[in-house]
Amino acid sequence: MKRTLIILAALGGVLALWFTMYQLAAAFNPSPLGPQPNLRGTSEVPTSTPVVVRLNYDDLVEQVIPVTGTTIAVEWGDLGQGLIEAGAIDLEKFETQYGGLSAEQREILQGDNLQQITFTPDNIQFWTNVLWSLGLTQQSKVLSAGPMMKNSEQTPLGNYASTG
């Protein structure tokens, strides 16, 4: 009788251990997801031949930054001079950044007669820096009283990429 009780206790322990392991396995191996919406609008029926999409880097670049450039009309006036005087552009650092300035870049920063801007792959970085500095010098409530200034104790202005 004692032997039977020991065997039953051992069998009960094995069953309890098996049940626990089964529950753990079920918890770590969830059932498969049900049907999902087709967000991309692609065919839900498999195609007999794979669809191959080929992206050409040069074609994409031409769409974003055409080699011939994109021209916009502006009333630039002496804005470049104003950016230098305000300290938004350090002319020496700009010259160092670009290994010297071209006559066109110098005219943009020091002249007063620019009426159009043509963005090209060759000058886009220069214009990005010039226009970024323009954004930093503009006076608006967004900059002077917006979230950046309101939260300057938690995130000092020097921690932002454009000001630090």
XYZ file of C-alpha atoms in Angstrom:
164
model
C 0.000 0.000 0.000
C 2.799 2.339 0.890
C 4.477 1.550 -2.409
C 1.241 2.305 -4.306
C 0.919 5.676 -2.585
C 4.505 6.545 -3.510
C 3.872 5.584 -7.136
C 0.627 7.603 -7.200
C 2.369 10.611 -5.631
C 5.196 10.377 -8.172
C 2.692 10.029 -11.017
C 0.763 13.039 -9.678
C 3.997 15.031 -9.505
C 4.886 14.073 -13.075
C 1.385 15.060 -14.262
C 1.574 18.377 -12.377
C 4.995 19.073 -13.890
C 3.731 18.124 -17.349
C 0.667 20.401 -16.961
C 2.870 23.302 -15.802
C 5.220 22.819 -18.752
C 2.243 22.661 -21.131
C 0.893 25.949 -19.750
C 4.310 27.610 -20.103
C 4.684 26.356 -23.654
C 1.251 27.743 -24.538
C 2.147 31.097 -22.974
C 5.399 31.389 -24.927
C 3.974 30.102 -28.190
C 0.843 32.185 -28.903
C -1.604 31.099 -31.535
C -1.057 32.480 -35.049
C -2.561 35.836 -35.949
C -5.897 35.869 -37.689
C -6.397 37.443 -41.114
C -4.655 40.807 -41.436
C -5.898 43.801 -43.459
C -4.164 44.356 -46.767
C -2.772 47.838 -46.112
C -0.595 48.040 -49.194
C -3.385 47.193 -51.592
C -1.390 44.365 -53.120
C -2.923 41.237 -54.517
C -3.860 38.719 -51.870
C -3.569 35.953 -54.430
C -0.037 34.685 -54.999
C 1.267 35.475 -58.469
C 2.817 32.840 -60.661
C 5.854 35.021 -61.314
C 7.432 37.345 -58.788
C 6.987 41.065 -59.316
C 10.378 42.770 -59.417
C 10.612 46.472 -58.689
C 13.898 48.017 -59.685
C 14.850 51.417 -58.359
C 17.531 53.307 -60.168
C 19.465 55.582 -57.814
C 20.285 58.110 -60.541
C 16.608 58.376 -61.534
C 15.616 58.970 -57.911
C 18.291 61.649 -57.478
C 17.119 63.344 -60.681
C 13.579 63.472 -59.290
C 14.677 64.942 -55.949
C 17.575 67.172 -57.031
C 17.544 67.591 -60.810
C 21.021 67.995 -62.294
C 19.760 71.051 -64.175
C 18.555 72.489 -60.879
C 15.364 74.026 -59.601
C 15.061 77.797 -59.778
C 12.908 80.015 -57.565
C 12.433 83.782 -57.642
C 13.551 85.662 -54.521
C 13.943 89.175 -53.200
C 17.249 88.457 -51.477
C 18.572 92.010 -51.315
C 21.425 92.228 -48.807
C 20.141 89.324 -46.717
C 23.500 87.527 -46.896
C 25.212 90.590 -45.424
C 22.580 90.699 -42.680
C 23.194 87.044 -41.791
C 26.919 87.748 -41.489
C 26.368 90.903 -39.403
C 23.913 89.069 -37.108
C 26.501 86.355 -36.512
C 24.315 83.623 -38.006
C 27.013 83.043 -40.616
C 30.690 83.151 -39.742
C 32.278 83.978 -43.098
C 35.650 82.484 -42.111
C 34.022 79.192 -41.077
C 32.008 79.117 -44.291
C 35.183 79.597 -46.305
C 36.868 76.810 -44.344
C 33.824 74.548 -44.733
C 33.821 74.879 -48.515
C 37.557 75.244 -49.099
C 37.028 78.847 -50.124
C 33.926 80.435 -51.596
C 33.172 80.645 -55.288
C 32.428 84.038 -56.813
C 28.747 83.074 -56.886
C 28.734 82.080 -53.193
C 30.569 85.263 -52.228
C 28.022 87.333 -54.203
C 25.172 85.544 -52.400
C 26.659 86.318 -48.983
C 28.073 89.784 -49.642
C 26.106 91.136 -52.590
C 22.716 92.799 -52.769
C 21.403 91.916 -56.218
C 20.240 88.273 -56.070
C 16.821 87.822 -57.687
C 16.653 84.057 -58.100
C 18.101 80.947 -56.534
C 18.897 77.809 -58.509
C 19.310 74.756 -56.307
C 21.619 72.155 -57.878
C 23.356 69.046 -56.551
C 26.571 71.099 -56.485
C 25.227 73.933 -54.310
C 22.482 72.303 -52.249
C 24.648 71.912 -49.124
C 25.708 75.567 -49.305
C 22.085 76.693 -49.644
C 20.977 74.370 -46.843
C 23.452 76.040 -44.481
C 22.571 79.576 -45.642
C 18.826 79.025 -45.334
C 19.261 77.233 -41.990
C 21.037 80.307 -40.640
C 18.181 82.438 -41.966
C 15.741 80.294 -39.975
C 17.790 80.781 -36.817
C 17.774 84.575 -37.116
C 14.117 85.069 -37.896
C 12.026 86.567 -35.116
C 8.827 84.688 -34.356
C 6.744 83.660 -31.375
C 7.480 80.025 -32.211
C 11.161 80.606 -31.478
C 10.924 83.259 -28.751
C 7.981 81.854 -26.750
C 7.489 78.343 -28.114
C 8.276 74.935 -26.630
C 12.038 75.306 -27.101
C 12.156 78.349 -24.832
C 9.522 77.074 -22.394
C 11.448 73.838 -21.864
C 14.941 75.322 -21.951
C 15.581 74.304 -18.328
C 14.987 70.619 -19.140
C 16.608 70.796 -22.601
C 19.076 73.689 -22.886
C 19.138 75.401 -26.279
C 22.723 74.279 -26.813
C 21.476 70.680 -26.998
C 19.565 71.258 -30.232
C 21.422 70.391 -33.429
C 20.780 73.799 -34.953
C 21.958 75.850 -31.993
C 24.594 73.786 -30.214
